Amino acid sequence: MEPIAIMVRVRMFTLPGLAATLLSTAAVAQQPRPTAPATPAAAAPAAVPPAPLADGYVLGTGDVVEVSVLGRAEFAARVQVQADGTIQLPYLRSVPAANMTVLQLRDDIRKRLQAGGFYTDPVVAVTVATYTSRYVTVLGQVSQPGLVPVDRAYRVSEILARVGGAQASAADAIQLRRADGSTLSLPIATIASGGPDQDPYVTPGDKLFLPEAPIFYISGAINGQGAYKVDREMTVRKALARAGGVTDRGSDKKVKVFRNGQEVKIGLDEPIMGGDSIKVGERFF
């Protein structure tokens, strides 16, 4: 019997609405890196991609693969990984697929076809038609929140790019909650412009949450009365500048800050908090 080449045709599936755009904050200046060397235990998760994804996508329940044999219409199948972790193929019937990489499944199918005497030296290729079982959840102030399939090792910045980046109302740090319950707070400016050690890999089951930024309110003798986002290390002086500075009649010596309805005595170079209300008074002359 002549050797038959086996080909698998795959169409990659992506969730609707996922945009492959760059982070809107990519131009923000890079934050200084710590001068103290990181310990091996702390650096490993950020610098080394998860082992299963590094070697290829790991199949799971719900994933769909397309299998066909060149010139053999009887060996053409679009199959889904069942709850028991198997796929159903012509001749071979039930074949284990869950928790195997695409390359491992390819090699296994090839061996089974040879062992069964169906083909003497088949050339097998396996890829995925629909990614379903492994994904990262992205919520909060991003352009397209939802589920993001992870068919390889992705960094946080890449996941943010796939959901359209951060909205203008977003805070300046995103929360990464691992499947094991651990949590990281990652400044967006740092992951956008920093090195690999500041932009960790995600793993299936992780959740990314970008909260809405806290805001402060400013009124009185200021050029831009209204509400503004509280940026990292925002002080009273920076808040005045953000609002356009005091008017010709205003005075930075007559600035009052109210927190939870009560006036607080803080200097111009002291930090403000979300919900603070700033009132700028006028000069006497």
mmCIF file of C-alpha atoms in Angstrom, residues 13-214:
data_model
loop_
_atom_site.group_PDB
_atom_site.id
_atom_site.type_symbol
_atom_site.label_atom_id
_atom_site.label_comp_id
_atom_site.label_asym_id
_atom_site.label_seq_id
_atom_site.Cartn_x
_atom_site.Cartn_y
_atom_site.Cartn_z
ATOM 1 C CA PHE A 13 -10.729 31.176 15.800
ATOM 2 C CA THR A 14 -10.663 34.363 17.790
ATOM 3 C CA LEU A 15 -13.408 35.765 19.967
ATOM 4 C CA PRO A 16 -15.522 38.470 18.285
ATOM 5 C CA GLY A 17 -14.519 41.976 18.982
ATOM 6 C CA LEU A 18 -10.944 41.272 20.023
ATOM 7 C CA ALA A 19 -8.820 44.032 18.508
ATOM 8 C CA ALA A 20 -5.122 43.593 17.699
ATOM 9 C CA THR A 21 -4.246 47.160 18.577
ATOM 10 C CA LEU A 22 -1.301 48.552 20.498
ATOM 11 C CA LEU A 23 -1.659 49.771 24.064
ATOM 12 C CA SER A 24 -2.773 53.374 24.204
ATOM 13 C CA THR A 25 -0.242 53.912 26.950
ATOM 14 C CA ALA A 26 2.774 52.521 25.077
ATOM 15 C CA ALA A 27 4.349 55.966 24.794
ATOM 16 C CA VAL A 28 4.458 56.538 28.549
ATOM 17 C CA ALA A 29 7.983 56.854 29.897
ATOM 18 C CA GLN A 30 9.519 53.713 31.320
ATOM 19 C CA GLN A 31 9.491 53.481 35.093
ATOM 20 C CA PRO A 32 12.885 53.002 36.803
ATOM 21 C CA ARG A 33 13.723 49.401 37.519
ATOM 22 C CA PRO A 34 14.699 48.317 41.019
ATOM 23 C CA THR A 35 18.436 48.378 41.572
ATOM 24 C CA ALA A 36 18.416 45.362 43.866
ATOM 25 C CA PRO A 37 18.719 42.075 41.950
ATOM 26 C CA ALA A 38 15.581 39.988 41.957
ATOM 27 C CA THR A 39 15.698 36.647 43.682
ATOM 28 C CA PRO A 40 15.493 33.575 41.421
ATOM 29 C CA ALA A 41 12.099 32.629 42.868
ATOM 30 C CA ALA A 42 10.572 36.019 42.076
ATOM 31 C CA ALA A 43 12.075 36.373 38.599
ATOM 32 C CA ALA A 44 11.222 32.924 37.228
ATOM 33 C CA PRO A 45 7.436 33.386 36.752
ATOM 34 C CA ALA A 46 7.937 36.606 34.773
ATOM 35 C CA ALA A 47 10.872 35.565 32.607
ATOM 36 C CA VAL A 48 10.003 31.953 31.785
ATOM 37 C CA PRO A 49 6.870 31.092 29.780
ATOM 38 C CA PRO A 50 4.548 28.426 31.194
ATOM 39 C CA ALA A 51 5.877 25.012 30.191
ATOM 40 C CA PRO A 52 2.715 23.602 28.530
ATOM 41 C CA LEU A 53 2.228 26.619 26.247
ATOM 42 C CA ALA A 54 5.925 26.917 25.430
ATOM 43 C CA ASP A 55 5.760 23.575 23.588
ATOM 44 C CA GLY A 56 2.429 24.194 21.887
ATOM 45 C CA TYR A 57 -1.235 24.666 22.669
ATOM 46 C CA VAL A 58 -2.549 22.060 25.109
ATOM 47 C CA LEU A 59 -5.875 20.657 24.012
ATOM 48 C CA GLY A 60 -8.833 20.505 26.366
ATOM 49 C CA THR A 61 -12.551 19.797 26.483
ATOM 50 C CA GLY A 62 -14.467 21.797 23.883
ATOM 51 C CA ASP A 63 -11.567 22.469 21.515
ATOM 52 C CA VAL A 64 -12.242 21.590 17.877
ATOM 53 C CA VAL A 65 -9.755 20.082 15.430
ATOM 54 C CA GLU A 66 -10.110 19.383 11.727
ATOM 55 C CA VAL A 67 -8.520 16.229 10.352
ATOM 56 C CA SER A 68 -8.322 15.155 6.720
ATOM 57 C CA VAL A 69 -6.291 12.769 4.582
ATOM 58 C CA LEU A 70 -5.106 14.059 1.243
ATOM 59 C CA GLY A 71 -7.062 12.292 -1.504
ATOM 60 C CA ARG A 72 -9.157 10.253 0.942
ATOM 61 C CA ALA A 73 -12.620 11.712 1.459
ATOM 62 C CA GLU A 74 -13.483 8.930 3.928
ATOM 63 C CA PHE A 75 -10.857 10.265 6.347
ATOM 64 C CA ALA A 76 -12.134 13.818 6.799
ATOM 65 C CA ALA A 77 -13.395 14.965 10.180
ATOM 66 C CA ARG A 78 -14.061 18.121 12.160
ATOM 67 C CA VAL A 79 -14.208 16.858 15.720
ATOM 68 C CA GLN A 80 -14.509 18.285 19.214
ATOM 69 C CA VAL A 81 -12.660 17.117 22.296
ATOM 70 C CA GLN A 82 -15.317 15.360 24.362
ATOM 71 C CA ALA A 83 -15.878 15.475 28.117
ATOM 72 C CA ASP A 84 -13.854 12.288 28.497
ATOM 73 C CA GLY A 85 -10.904 13.943 26.738
ATOM 74 C CA THR A 86 -11.131 11.969 23.481
ATOM 75 C CA ILE A 87 -11.851 12.745 19.820
ATOM 76 C CA GLN A 88 -13.553 10.422 17.354
ATOM 77 C CA LEU A 89 -11.654 9.742 14.109
ATOM 78 C CA PRO A 90 -12.308 7.441 11.147
ATOM 79 C CA TYR A 91 -10.672 4.012 11.538
ATOM 80 C CA LEU A 92 -9.136 4.932 14.879
ATOM 81 C CA ARG A 93 -12.411 5.704 16.642
ATOM 82 C CA SER A 94 -11.697 7.066 20.144
ATOM 83 C CA VAL A 95 -8.321 8.809 20.417
ATOM 84 C CA PRO A 96 -7.112 10.566 23.619
ATOM 85 C CA ALA A 97 -6.559 14.286 22.990
ATOM 86 C CA ALA A 98 -7.053 16.286 26.206
ATOM 87 C CA ASN A 99 -3.920 17.477 27.990
ATOM 88 C CA MET A 100 -1.834 16.755 24.905
ATOM 89 C CA THR A 101 -0.096 19.385 22.825
ATOM 90 C CA VAL A 102 -0.922 19.624 19.154
ATOM 91 C CA LEU A 103 2.440 18.070 18.289
ATOM 92 C CA GLN A 104 1.923 15.193 20.708
ATOM 93 C CA LEU A 105 -1.488 14.436 19.230
ATOM 94 C CA ARG A 106 -0.038 14.544 15.724
ATOM 95 C CA ASP A 107 2.625 12.000 16.582
ATOM 96 C CA ASP A 108 0.126 9.783 18.387
ATOM 97 C CA ILE A 109 -2.270 9.716 15.412
ATOM 98 C CA ARG A 110 0.594 8.860 13.088
ATOM 99 C CA LYS A 111 1.659 5.908 15.273
ATOM 100 C CA ARG A 112 -1.909 4.631 15.562
ATOM 101 C CA LEU A 113 -2.405 4.731 11.799
ATOM 102 C CA GLN A 114 0.814 2.794 11.294
ATOM 103 C CA ALA A 115 0.070 0.281 14.049
ATOM 104 C CA GLY A 116 -3.387 -0.372 12.625
ATOM 105 C CA GLY A 117 -1.996 -1.013 9.147
ATOM 106 C CA PHE A 118 -3.992 1.780 7.560
ATOM 107 C CA TYR A 119 -0.941 3.593 6.147
ATOM 108 C CA THR A 120 2.690 2.564 6.005
ATOM 109 C CA ASP A 121 4.374 5.922 6.530
ATOM 110 C CA PRO A 122 1.794 8.698 6.978
ATOM 111 C CA VAL A 123 2.824 12.340 7.308
ATOM 112 C CA VAL A 124 0.533 13.913 9.882
ATOM 113 C CA ALA A 125 -0.064 17.578 10.768
ATOM 114 C CA VAL A 126 -2.415 18.723 13.517
ATOM 115 C CA THR A 127 -3.608 22.203 14.384
ATOM 116 C CA VAL A 128 -6.719 23.634 16.043
ATOM 117 C CA ALA A 129 -9.896 24.956 14.395
ATOM 118 C CA THR A 130 -11.507 26.444 17.501
ATOM 119 C CA TYR A 131 -9.837 27.389 20.780
ATOM 120 C CA THR A 132 -12.276 26.925 23.636
ATOM 121 C CA SER A 133 -10.794 25.258 26.684
ATOM 122 C CA ARG A 134 -7.941 27.619 27.568
ATOM 123 C CA TYR A 135 -8.544 31.316 27.993
ATOM 124 C CA VAL A 136 -7.863 34.410 30.079
ATOM 125 C CA THR A 137 -10.688 36.580 31.418
ATOM 126 C CA VAL A 138 -10.267 40.352 30.923
ATOM 127 C CA LEU A 139 -12.661 42.727 32.691
ATOM 128 C CA GLY A 140 -12.924 46.396 33.583
ATOM 129 C CA GLN A 141 -11.898 49.530 31.725
ATOM 130 C CA VAL A 142 -10.704 47.966 28.460
ATOM 131 C CA SER A 143 -12.157 48.435 24.985
ATOM 132 C CA GLN A 144 -13.379 44.863 24.539
ATOM 133 C CA PRO A 145 -13.717 42.968 27.847
ATOM 134 C CA GLY A 146 -14.339 39.237 27.656
ATOM 135 C CA LEU A 147 -12.640 35.883 27.210
ATOM 136 C CA VAL A 148 -9.346 35.754 25.324
ATOM 137 C CA PRO A 149 -8.205 32.321 24.045
ATOM 138 C CA VAL A 150 -4.553 31.604 24.752
ATOM 139 C CA ASP A 151 -3.141 29.356 22.053
ATOM 140 C CA ARG A 152 0.445 30.099 23.107
ATOM 141 C CA ALA A 153 2.354 31.933 25.829
ATOM 142 C CA TYR A 154 1.088 35.549 25.994
ATOM 143 C CA ARG A 155 2.375 38.414 28.106
ATOM 144 C CA VAL A 156 0.013 40.822 29.869
ATOM 145 C CA SER A 157 0.775 43.577 27.325
ATOM 146 C CA GLU A 158 -0.216 41.265 24.463
ATOM 147 C CA ILE A 159 -3.529 40.381 26.122
ATOM 148 C CA LEU A 160 -4.255 44.086 26.653
ATOM 149 C CA ALA A 161 -3.509 44.729 22.986
ATOM 150 C CA ARG A 162 -5.920 41.969 21.956
ATOM 151 C CA VAL A 163 -8.768 43.606 23.888
ATOM 152 C CA GLY A 164 -8.102 47.057 22.447
ATOM 153 C CA GLY A 165 -6.043 48.575 25.243
ATOM 154 C CA ALA A 166 -7.057 50.656 28.247
ATOM 155 C CA GLN A 167 -9.853 53.213 28.151
ATOM 156 C CA ALA A 168 -9.260 56.826 29.116
ATOM 157 C CA SER A 169 -11.176 56.244 32.362
ATOM 158 C CA ALA A 170 -8.890 53.387 33.412
ATOM 159 C CA ALA A 171 -6.629 53.347 36.430
ATOM 160 C CA ASP A 172 -2.884 53.283 35.842
ATOM 161 C CA ALA A 173 -2.416 49.718 37.117
ATOM 162 C CA ILE A 174 -4.036 46.419 36.125
ATOM 163 C CA GLN A 175 -4.708 43.576 38.541
ATOM 164 C CA LEU A 176 -3.572 40.064 37.550
ATOM 165 C CA ARG A 177 -5.205 37.313 39.573
ATOM 166 C CA ARG A 178 -3.615 33.925 39.014
ATOM 167 C CA ALA A 179 -5.552 30.683 38.900
ATOM 168 C CA ASP A 180 -3.861 29.748 42.208
ATOM 169 C CA GLY A 181 -5.320 32.858 43.903
ATOM 170 C CA SER A 182 -2.178 35.014 43.992
ATOM 171 C CA THR A 183 -2.526 38.625 42.807
ATOM 172 C CA LEU A 184 -0.173 41.102 41.116
ATOM 173 C CA SER A 185 -0.657 44.843 40.567
ATOM 174 C CA LEU A 186 1.060 45.889 37.338
ATOM 175 C CA PRO A 187 1.449 49.550 36.283
ATOM 176 C CA ILE A 188 0.334 49.841 32.651
ATOM 177 C CA ALA A 189 3.150 52.232 31.782
ATOM 178 C CA THR A 190 5.668 49.716 33.056
ATOM 179 C CA ILE A 191 4.342 46.686 31.194
ATOM 180 C CA ALA A 192 3.959 48.765 28.016
ATOM 181 C CA SER A 193 7.493 50.108 27.930
ATOM 182 C CA GLY A 194 9.430 47.933 30.381
ATOM 183 C CA GLY A 195 11.397 44.761 29.864
ATOM 184 C CA PRO A 196 10.253 41.117 29.939
ATOM 185 C CA ASP A 197 10.705 40.893 33.705
ATOM 186 C CA GLN A 198 8.097 43.658 34.119
ATOM 187 C CA ASP A 199 5.596 42.118 31.687
ATOM 188 C CA PRO A 200 4.758 38.617 33.004
ATOM 189 C CA TYR A 201 3.194 35.762 31.072
ATOM 190 C CA VAL A 202 -0.428 34.838 31.680
ATOM 191 C CA THR A 203 -1.617 31.260 32.027
ATOM 192 C CA PRO A 204 -5.023 29.703 31.264
ATOM 193 C CA GLY A 205 -7.486 30.533 34.028
ATOM 194 C CA ASP A 206 -5.899 33.873 34.928
ATOM 195 C CA LYS A 207 -8.058 36.980 35.315
ATOM 196 C CA LEU A 208 -7.068 40.535 34.388
ATOM 197 C CA PHE A 209 -9.055 43.405 35.878
ATOM 198 C CA LEU A 210 -8.467 47.058 35.029
ATOM 199 C CA PRO A 211 -10.444 49.191 37.498
ATOM 200 C CA GLU A 212 -11.814 52.643 36.888
ATOM 201 C CA ALA A 213 -9.428 55.357 37.994
ATOM 202 C CA PRO A 214 -10.270 57.313 41.147
#
